[in-house]
């Protein structure tokens, strides 16, 4: 961002300065809100924000030690003599004020985009269309929240001549606050749907909220074909003196009218705009791409930019891989793909993910980086900054690709190799030379890094389970918000984290500072240790054969009977360890594993007190019916039994221990029984029995291999079970019961989501394939098919199979590749 003096910032945000030495106040050239993303600390201002579980004020001393000297806070107690502070009433409001001031001094036009869907795509496409002609600053990724918008706007400075900023809201009143921050001259309302509806009374109310962004705009772009939008936007524009640019594909009397000609893999779009005609093509056929492209065209018109060379670029637009992907690579590498944009901000975010994935100590960190574009900095200063970042994040090897980064090779102080473009890299790089490393592939789109990733990744698969790591963090935080600040969390990662994968999830959780992980058997724990996980790990089902491995790998056993305890204590003694942590399990009514009688308990305590080898770290029990209100009185009896047992143990042991009995449903329904610790399982993975608003984390997807057209009375698959009564269109999909699609879902019991519609599974499911009836659906070979995920809840499949979501999730076979996504 443009440089501001500490004093100026204090004035803008109306804050009070606290600093030991008033004539040596810092100059600020960047703002951070995430304590993990610090680079170039000397001129950074840390804004301490508070969320339901995160309080930036707690990181001040840590950041100060890293070299950050300027802080914006709203808790007076956070102020120390070691740094310069600005105290305000509310840091979030202050951040917005600061951004609004930066916005005021920006002279170029600002395009503001809101709506339910397509915001990020319209923003990115506009950027691609105009990047060669303008200097554009835009929101990184989909930064569009109350915090993301100000952080985007802070990137503005007058070396740019166009800004494109997106805004999203989830509650009434939010847009009011973003309006002065963005203050767009040209507005785009993409559409209105029912996303984020829970805090609004109606879609109309939500529409009015969104329109608040445009109340001072000169021009507003919206689609006439949505009756609600047209009926509200028209008077809104009239009242606020805004030029309304409505467009339509249906109403020929609309001054901006589009005719769409669909081809096999593309569309030809004819635009008529006040009697002038234009034609361009886009490489997509789906309705949302058409709508997004029309919005872009009208925005070009508003910016006076619909020239032939720009229109030609519509043909090269690409589906955005907007999220960063984590995949398994060849040679035991981990690949982090983020080749959708490249700027300093998104580079630091991606480096923090690299750091997290390379948790295994000594794992080599490699960065493959393209030229960085449009920063407004001179190249040598830019690559000196990049080198600083590379050093801060401890990158071991840099591979620079592109003319600019190659020309600036002397700015780098790590081991580095340079290539003029991706093809040069593909031909010359001995890519077998990177082993067991974490590799970040980060580049601007035109460098086509997908080629490089294709070479380095394990063979691509058509059937994948996509895991959304952001959703996992959000679910974790939803649970944290229901717990006291100091309650510890054990996350259950047994059975490959309920089917969603093991080390990637464990690394994420380690980074999120959970207190323990729990696995079912010692082997699962050893895999985590070998991958560098250092969190305490509890083994729920320890087997005698594995005790030695458990002790050497610091895996803590669940002790559920006396014989087991004796044997474990003896092994520990043979290894010469003392006070090895164990977890005592009390059976309070589940009648599965656990110490049940007073005698058993007494005997165990005797062994524990006599032996120095083990130490009770926690005492726990498991609820049999925490999700079922009909069993609440039984659950209360379990609590009472647990209280009695733990009180008894507390009397007998000379030290204290943690108590825990709640699983996910228990945390939702009996938070008053959280004691010192809870065990989170299925809730983290997005399933709630009590209707808590959790996010879906996994999507099972495949790809259509072939389309078949059948006559009436022909049949599909084994046993001729799928006989069709009329002419039908059938899609063959490479996923079968060996992948975890239960065979009971065949013969119209289950379905998949294709092109916005549900298509029933027809005939018997085969081992590696199944067939869908896609009659009446615009489906082609190569199209994606969802089996569960955002459109088909896992609960629905569980119901069809008369089972529970746990079984569906853990039933997805290991041969289905897991792909991890991060916003
Ligand atoms: C699996 C498990 C849990 C987690 O249960 P959820 O219902 O998935 O939250 C908790 N405690 C024990 C002992 C478990 O085995």
PDB file of C-alpha atoms in Angstrom, residues 159-345:
ATOM      1  CA  UNK A 159       0.364   3.600  -9.900  1.00  0.00           C
ATOM      2  CA  UNK A 160      -2.837   1.722 -10.836  1.00  0.00           C
ATOM      3  CA  UNK A 161      -5.542   3.183 -13.041  1.00  0.00           C
ATOM      4  CA  UNK A 162      -8.417   0.770 -12.445  1.00  0.00           C
ATOM      5  CA  UNK A 163      -9.637  -1.053  -9.333  1.00  0.00           C
ATOM      6  CA  UNK A 164     -11.985  -4.037  -9.301  1.00  0.00           C
ATOM      7  CA  UNK A 165     -13.276  -4.916  -5.867  1.00  0.00           C
ATOM      8  CA  UNK A 166     -15.829  -7.521  -4.849  1.00  0.00           C
ATOM      9  CA  UNK A 167     -18.064  -7.418  -1.781  1.00  0.00           C
ATOM     10  CA  UNK A 168     -20.050 -10.163  -0.083  1.00  0.00           C
ATOM     11  CA  UNK A 169     -22.353  -9.904   2.892  1.00  0.00           C
ATOM     12  CA  UNK A 170     -23.953 -12.423   5.176  1.00  0.00           C
ATOM     13  CA  UNK A 171     -25.908 -10.191   7.542  1.00  0.00           C
ATOM     14  CA  UNK A 172     -28.020  -7.032   7.387  1.00  0.00           C
ATOM     15  CA  UNK A 173     -26.097  -3.810   7.920  1.00  0.00           C
ATOM     16  CA  UNK A 174     -22.802  -5.050   6.508  1.00  0.00           C
ATOM     17  CA  UNK A 175     -22.972  -3.376   3.090  1.00  0.00           C
ATOM     18  CA  UNK A 176     -23.616  -0.027   4.704  1.00  0.00           C
ATOM     19  CA  UNK A 177     -20.108  -0.309   6.167  1.00  0.00           C
ATOM     20  CA  UNK A 178     -18.443  -1.446   2.946  1.00  0.00           C
ATOM     21  CA  UNK A 179     -19.947   1.281   0.769  1.00  0.00           C
ATOM     22  CA  UNK A 180     -17.580   4.105   1.783  1.00  0.00           C
ATOM     23  CA  UNK A 181     -14.661   1.672   1.615  1.00  0.00           C
ATOM     24  CA  UNK A 182     -15.289   0.707  -2.016  1.00  0.00           C
ATOM     25  CA  UNK A 183     -17.347   3.655  -3.206  1.00  0.00           C
ATOM     26  CA  UNK A 184     -17.646   2.237  -6.724  1.00  0.00           C
ATOM     27  CA  UNK A 185     -18.295   4.397  -9.759  1.00  0.00           C
ATOM     28  CA  UNK A 186     -19.390   1.406 -11.781  1.00  0.00           C
ATOM     29  CA  UNK A 187     -21.429  -1.279 -10.052  1.00  0.00           C
ATOM     30  CA  UNK A 188     -22.202  -4.822 -11.125  1.00  0.00           C
ATOM     31  CA  UNK A 189     -25.004  -6.772  -9.462  1.00  0.00           C
ATOM     32  CA  UNK A 190     -24.294 -10.311 -10.695  1.00  0.00           C
ATOM     33  CA  UNK A 191     -27.556 -11.959  -9.591  1.00  0.00           C
ATOM     34  CA  UNK A 192     -29.553 -12.748  -6.487  1.00  0.00           C
ATOM     35  CA  UNK A 193     -30.115 -16.253  -5.133  1.00  0.00           C
ATOM     36  CA  UNK A 194     -30.514 -17.889  -1.775  1.00  0.00           C
ATOM     37  CA  UNK A 195     -26.885 -18.117  -0.701  1.00  0.00           C
ATOM     38  CA  UNK A 196     -26.344 -16.688   2.823  1.00  0.00           C
ATOM     39  CA  UNK A 197     -30.057 -16.398   3.363  1.00  0.00           C
ATOM     40  CA  UNK A 198     -30.149 -17.368   7.053  1.00  0.00           C
ATOM     41  CA  UNK A 199     -29.839 -13.832   8.412  1.00  0.00           C
ATOM     42  CA  UNK A 200     -32.267 -12.208   5.985  1.00  0.00           C
ATOM     43  CA  UNK A 201     -36.055 -12.270   6.194  1.00  0.00           C
ATOM     44  CA  UNK A 202     -36.464 -12.414   2.447  1.00  0.00           C
ATOM     45  CA  UNK A 203     -34.598 -12.318  -0.837  1.00  0.00           C
ATOM     46  CA  UNK A 204     -35.948  -8.801  -1.364  1.00  0.00           C
ATOM     47  CA  UNK A 205     -34.402  -7.619   1.890  1.00  0.00           C
ATOM     48  CA  UNK A 206     -31.096  -9.157   0.857  1.00  0.00           C
ATOM     49  CA  UNK A 207     -31.311  -7.461  -2.537  1.00  0.00           C
ATOM     50  CA  UNK A 208     -31.845  -4.055  -0.900  1.00  0.00           C
ATOM     51  CA  UNK A 209     -28.867  -4.701   1.355  1.00  0.00           C
ATOM     52  CA  UNK A 210     -26.662  -5.449  -1.622  1.00  0.00           C
ATOM     53  CA  UNK A 211     -27.885  -2.408  -3.517  1.00  0.00           C
ATOM     54  CA  UNK A 212     -26.632  -0.221  -0.671  1.00  0.00           C
ATOM     55  CA  UNK A 213     -23.164  -0.669  -2.209  1.00  0.00           C
ATOM     56  CA  UNK A 214     -24.214   1.338  -5.223  1.00  0.00           C
ATOM     57  CA  UNK A 215     -26.039   4.297  -3.720  1.00  0.00           C
ATOM     58  CA  UNK A 216     -23.327   6.729  -4.846  1.00  0.00           C
ATOM     59  CA  UNK A 217     -22.420   4.990  -8.113  1.00  0.00           C
ATOM     60  CA  UNK A 218     -22.689   6.584 -11.541  1.00  0.00           C
ATOM     61  CA  UNK A 219     -23.557   3.399 -13.386  1.00  0.00           C
ATOM     62  CA  UNK A 220     -25.120   0.104 -12.350  1.00  0.00           C
ATOM     63  CA  UNK A 221     -25.101  -3.078 -14.430  1.00  0.00           C
ATOM     64  CA  UNK A 222     -27.836  -5.663 -13.816  1.00  0.00           C
ATOM     65  CA  UNK A 223     -29.777  -8.311 -15.682  1.00  0.00           C
ATOM     66  CA  UNK A 224     -33.313  -7.407 -16.662  1.00  0.00           C
ATOM     67  CA  UNK A 225     -34.493 -11.015 -16.958  1.00  0.00           C
ATOM     68  CA  UNK A 226     -34.777 -11.489 -13.186  1.00  0.00           C
ATOM     69  CA  UNK A 227     -38.174  -9.967 -12.400  1.00  0.00           C
ATOM     70  CA  UNK A 228     -37.286  -9.186  -8.779  1.00  0.00           C
ATOM     71  CA  UNK A 229     -34.035  -7.471  -9.726  1.00  0.00           C
ATOM     72  CA  UNK A 230     -35.668  -5.436 -12.450  1.00  0.00           C
ATOM     73  CA  UNK A 231     -38.589  -4.305 -10.294  1.00  0.00           C
ATOM     74  CA  UNK A 232     -36.313  -3.084  -7.473  1.00  0.00           C
ATOM     75  CA  UNK A 233     -33.200  -1.923  -9.285  1.00  0.00           C
ATOM     76  CA  UNK A 234     -35.088   0.318 -11.708  1.00  0.00           C
ATOM     77  CA  UNK A 235     -36.614   2.611  -9.039  1.00  0.00           C
ATOM     78  CA  UNK A 236     -33.400   2.394  -6.978  1.00  0.00           C
ATOM     79  CA  UNK A 237     -31.385   3.817  -9.879  1.00  0.00           C
ATOM     80  CA  UNK A 238     -34.006   6.484 -10.577  1.00  0.00           C
ATOM     81  CA  UNK A 239     -34.011   7.594  -6.927  1.00  0.00           C
ATOM     82  CA  UNK A 240     -30.236   7.747  -6.666  1.00  0.00           C
ATOM     83  CA  UNK A 241     -29.557   9.278 -10.048  1.00  0.00           C
ATOM     84  CA  UNK A 242     -27.693   6.242 -11.326  1.00  0.00           C
ATOM     85  CA  UNK A 243     -27.474   5.284 -14.981  1.00  0.00           C
ATOM     86  CA  UNK A 244     -28.970   1.774 -15.107  1.00  0.00           C
ATOM     87  CA  UNK A 245     -27.361  -0.504 -17.688  1.00  0.00           C
ATOM     88  CA  UNK A 246     -29.858  -3.360 -17.888  1.00  0.00           C
ATOM     89  CA  UNK A 247     -29.139  -6.200 -20.236  1.00  0.00           C
ATOM     90  CA  UNK A 248     -31.209  -9.136 -21.354  1.00  0.00           C
ATOM     91  CA  UNK A 249     -31.157 -12.376 -23.301  1.00  0.00           C
ATOM     92  CA  UNK A 250     -34.952 -12.580 -23.344  1.00  0.00           C
ATOM     93  CA  UNK A 251     -36.459  -9.146 -23.879  1.00  0.00           C
ATOM     94  CA  UNK A 252     -35.598  -7.802 -27.339  1.00  0.00           C
ATOM     95  CA  UNK A 253     -36.707  -4.295 -26.406  1.00  0.00           C
ATOM     96  CA  UNK A 254     -33.893  -4.050 -23.850  1.00  0.00           C
ATOM     97  CA  UNK A 255     -31.263  -1.562 -25.113  1.00  0.00           C
ATOM     98  CA  UNK A 256     -28.515  -4.109 -24.425  1.00  0.00           C
ATOM     99  CA  UNK A 257     -29.570  -7.420 -25.860  1.00  0.00           C
ATOM    100  CA  UNK A 258     -27.596 -10.651 -26.218  1.00  0.00           C
ATOM    101  CA  UNK A 259     -28.325 -13.589 -28.513  1.00  0.00           C
ATOM    102  CA  UNK A 260     -26.502 -16.769 -27.558  1.00  0.00           C
ATOM    103  CA  UNK A 261     -25.661 -19.499 -30.067  1.00  0.00           C
ATOM    104  CA  UNK A 262     -24.547 -22.660 -28.268  1.00  0.00           C
ATOM    105  CA  UNK A 263     -22.000 -24.916 -29.996  1.00  0.00           C
ATOM    106  CA  UNK A 264     -20.547 -28.207 -28.773  1.00  0.00           C
ATOM    107  CA  UNK A 265     -17.909 -26.684 -26.454  1.00  0.00           C
ATOM    108  CA  UNK A 266     -18.359 -22.971 -26.859  1.00  0.00           C
ATOM    109  CA  UNK A 267     -20.931 -20.230 -27.345  1.00  0.00           C
ATOM    110  CA  UNK A 268     -21.095 -17.454 -29.855  1.00  0.00           C
ATOM    111  CA  UNK A 269     -22.568 -14.350 -28.233  1.00  0.00           C
ATOM    112  CA  UNK A 270     -24.028 -11.531 -30.340  1.00  0.00           C
ATOM    113  CA  UNK A 271     -24.441  -8.264 -28.496  1.00  0.00           C
ATOM    114  CA  UNK A 272     -26.645  -5.423 -29.651  1.00  0.00           C
ATOM    115  CA  UNK A 273     -26.012  -2.291 -27.683  1.00  0.00           C
ATOM    116  CA  UNK A 274     -27.881   0.839 -28.747  1.00  0.00           C
ATOM    117  CA  UNK A 275     -27.960  -0.313 -32.389  1.00  0.00           C
ATOM    118  CA  UNK A 276     -24.257  -1.291 -32.488  1.00  0.00           C
ATOM    119  CA  UNK A 277     -23.473  -4.956 -33.003  1.00  0.00           C
ATOM    120  CA  UNK A 278     -20.600  -6.980 -31.574  1.00  0.00           C
ATOM    121  CA  UNK A 279     -19.815 -10.688 -31.594  1.00  0.00           C
ATOM    122  CA  UNK A 280     -17.508 -12.694 -29.365  1.00  0.00           C
ATOM    123  CA  UNK A 281     -17.163 -16.294 -28.332  1.00  0.00           C
ATOM    124  CA  UNK A 282     -16.556 -17.945 -24.977  1.00  0.00           C
ATOM    125  CA  UNK A 283     -15.194 -21.457 -24.432  1.00  0.00           C
ATOM    126  CA  UNK A 284     -18.098 -22.463 -22.155  1.00  0.00           C
ATOM    127  CA  UNK A 285     -21.721 -23.463 -22.616  1.00  0.00           C
ATOM    128  CA  UNK A 286     -23.191 -23.300 -19.127  1.00  0.00           C
ATOM    129  CA  UNK A 287     -25.686 -20.641 -18.145  1.00  0.00           C
ATOM    130  CA  UNK A 288     -23.623 -19.122 -15.365  1.00  0.00           C
ATOM    131  CA  UNK A 289     -20.614 -18.629 -17.656  1.00  0.00           C
ATOM    132  CA  UNK A 290     -22.883 -16.928 -20.198  1.00  0.00           C
ATOM    133  CA  UNK A 291     -24.287 -14.621 -17.531  1.00  0.00           C
ATOM    134  CA  UNK A 292     -20.816 -13.770 -16.210  1.00  0.00           C
ATOM    135  CA  UNK A 293     -19.525 -13.071 -19.722  1.00  0.00           C
ATOM    136  CA  UNK A 294     -22.484 -10.748 -20.470  1.00  0.00           C
ATOM    137  CA  UNK A 295     -21.796  -8.804 -17.261  1.00  0.00           C
ATOM    138  CA  UNK A 296     -18.162  -8.451 -18.322  1.00  0.00           C
ATOM    139  CA  UNK A 297     -19.157  -7.234 -21.760  1.00  0.00           C
ATOM    140  CA  UNK A 298     -21.421  -4.535 -20.352  1.00  0.00           C
ATOM    141  CA  UNK A 299     -18.681  -3.515 -17.911  1.00  0.00           C
ATOM    142  CA  UNK A 300     -16.281  -3.158 -20.859  1.00  0.00           C
ATOM    143  CA  UNK A 301     -18.891  -0.966 -22.513  1.00  0.00           C
ATOM    144  CA  UNK A 302     -19.110   1.181 -19.374  1.00  0.00           C
ATOM    145  CA  UNK A 303     -15.301   1.462 -19.366  1.00  0.00           C
ATOM    146  CA  UNK A 304     -15.332   2.153 -23.125  1.00  0.00           C
ATOM    147  CA  UNK A 305     -13.226  -0.896 -23.784  1.00  0.00           C
ATOM    148  CA  UNK A 306     -15.086  -3.238 -26.115  1.00  0.00           C
ATOM    149  CA  UNK A 307     -12.408  -3.095 -28.814  1.00  0.00           C
ATOM    150  CA  UNK A 308     -11.805  -6.052 -31.175  1.00  0.00           C
ATOM    151  CA  UNK A 309      -8.567  -7.204 -29.483  1.00  0.00           C
ATOM    152  CA  UNK A 310     -10.240  -7.184 -26.082  1.00  0.00           C
ATOM    153  CA  UNK A 311     -13.309  -9.003 -27.385  1.00  0.00           C
ATOM    154  CA  UNK A 312     -11.019 -11.630 -28.846  1.00  0.00           C
ATOM    155  CA  UNK A 313      -9.733 -12.389 -25.353  1.00  0.00           C
ATOM    156  CA  UNK A 314     -13.186 -13.701 -24.370  1.00  0.00           C
ATOM    157  CA  UNK A 315     -12.238 -16.792 -26.376  1.00  0.00           C
ATOM    158  CA  UNK A 316      -9.282 -17.474 -24.073  1.00  0.00           C
ATOM    159  CA  UNK A 317     -11.065 -17.130 -20.743  1.00  0.00           C
ATOM    160  CA  UNK A 318     -10.598 -20.130 -18.549  1.00  0.00           C
ATOM    161  CA  UNK A 319     -12.398 -21.878 -15.800  1.00  0.00           C
ATOM    162  CA  UNK A 320     -10.777 -20.516 -12.692  1.00  0.00           C
ATOM    163  CA  UNK A 321      -8.923 -22.858 -10.424  1.00  0.00           C
ATOM    164  CA  UNK A 322      -9.473 -20.211  -7.808  1.00  0.00           C
ATOM    165  CA  UNK A 323      -8.555 -22.317  -4.926  1.00  0.00           C
ATOM    166  CA  UNK A 324      -5.223 -23.537  -3.944  1.00  0.00           C
ATOM    167  CA  UNK A 325      -4.989 -27.325  -4.297  1.00  0.00           C
ATOM    168  CA  UNK A 326      -2.869 -29.734  -2.339  1.00  0.00           C
ATOM    169  CA  UNK A 327      -2.072 -32.992  -4.104  1.00  0.00           C
ATOM    170  CA  UNK A 328       0.231 -35.948  -3.823  1.00  0.00           C
ATOM    171  CA  UNK A 329       3.109 -35.665  -6.253  1.00  0.00           C
ATOM    172  CA  UNK A 330       5.540 -38.126  -7.772  1.00  0.00           C
ATOM    173  CA  UNK A 331       8.641 -39.076  -5.723  1.00  0.00           C
ATOM    174  CA  UNK A 332       6.752 -38.674  -2.407  1.00  0.00           C
ATOM    175  CA  UNK A 333       6.459 -34.965  -2.964  1.00  0.00           C
ATOM    176  CA  UNK A 334       3.515 -32.878  -1.858  1.00  0.00           C
ATOM    177  CA  UNK A 335       2.350 -30.358  -4.443  1.00  0.00           C
ATOM    178  CA  UNK A 336       0.624 -27.118  -3.629  1.00  0.00           C
ATOM    179  CA  UNK A 337      -0.852 -25.720  -6.814  1.00  0.00           C
ATOM    180  CA  UNK A 338      -1.680 -22.036  -6.882  1.00  0.00           C
ATOM    181  CA  UNK A 339      -1.227 -20.836 -10.396  1.00  0.00           C
ATOM    182  CA  UNK A 340      -4.093 -18.565 -10.796  1.00  0.00           C
ATOM    183  CA  UNK A 341      -2.532 -15.279  -9.919  1.00  0.00           C
ATOM    184  CA  UNK A 342       0.749 -14.056  -8.663  1.00  0.00           C
ATOM    185  CA  UNK A 343       1.203 -11.016  -6.501  1.00  0.00           C
ATOM    186  CA  UNK A 344       3.064 -10.496  -3.258  1.00  0.00           C
ATOM    187  CA  UNK A 345      -0.004 -10.934  -1.107  1.00  0.00           C
TER     188      UNK A 345
END
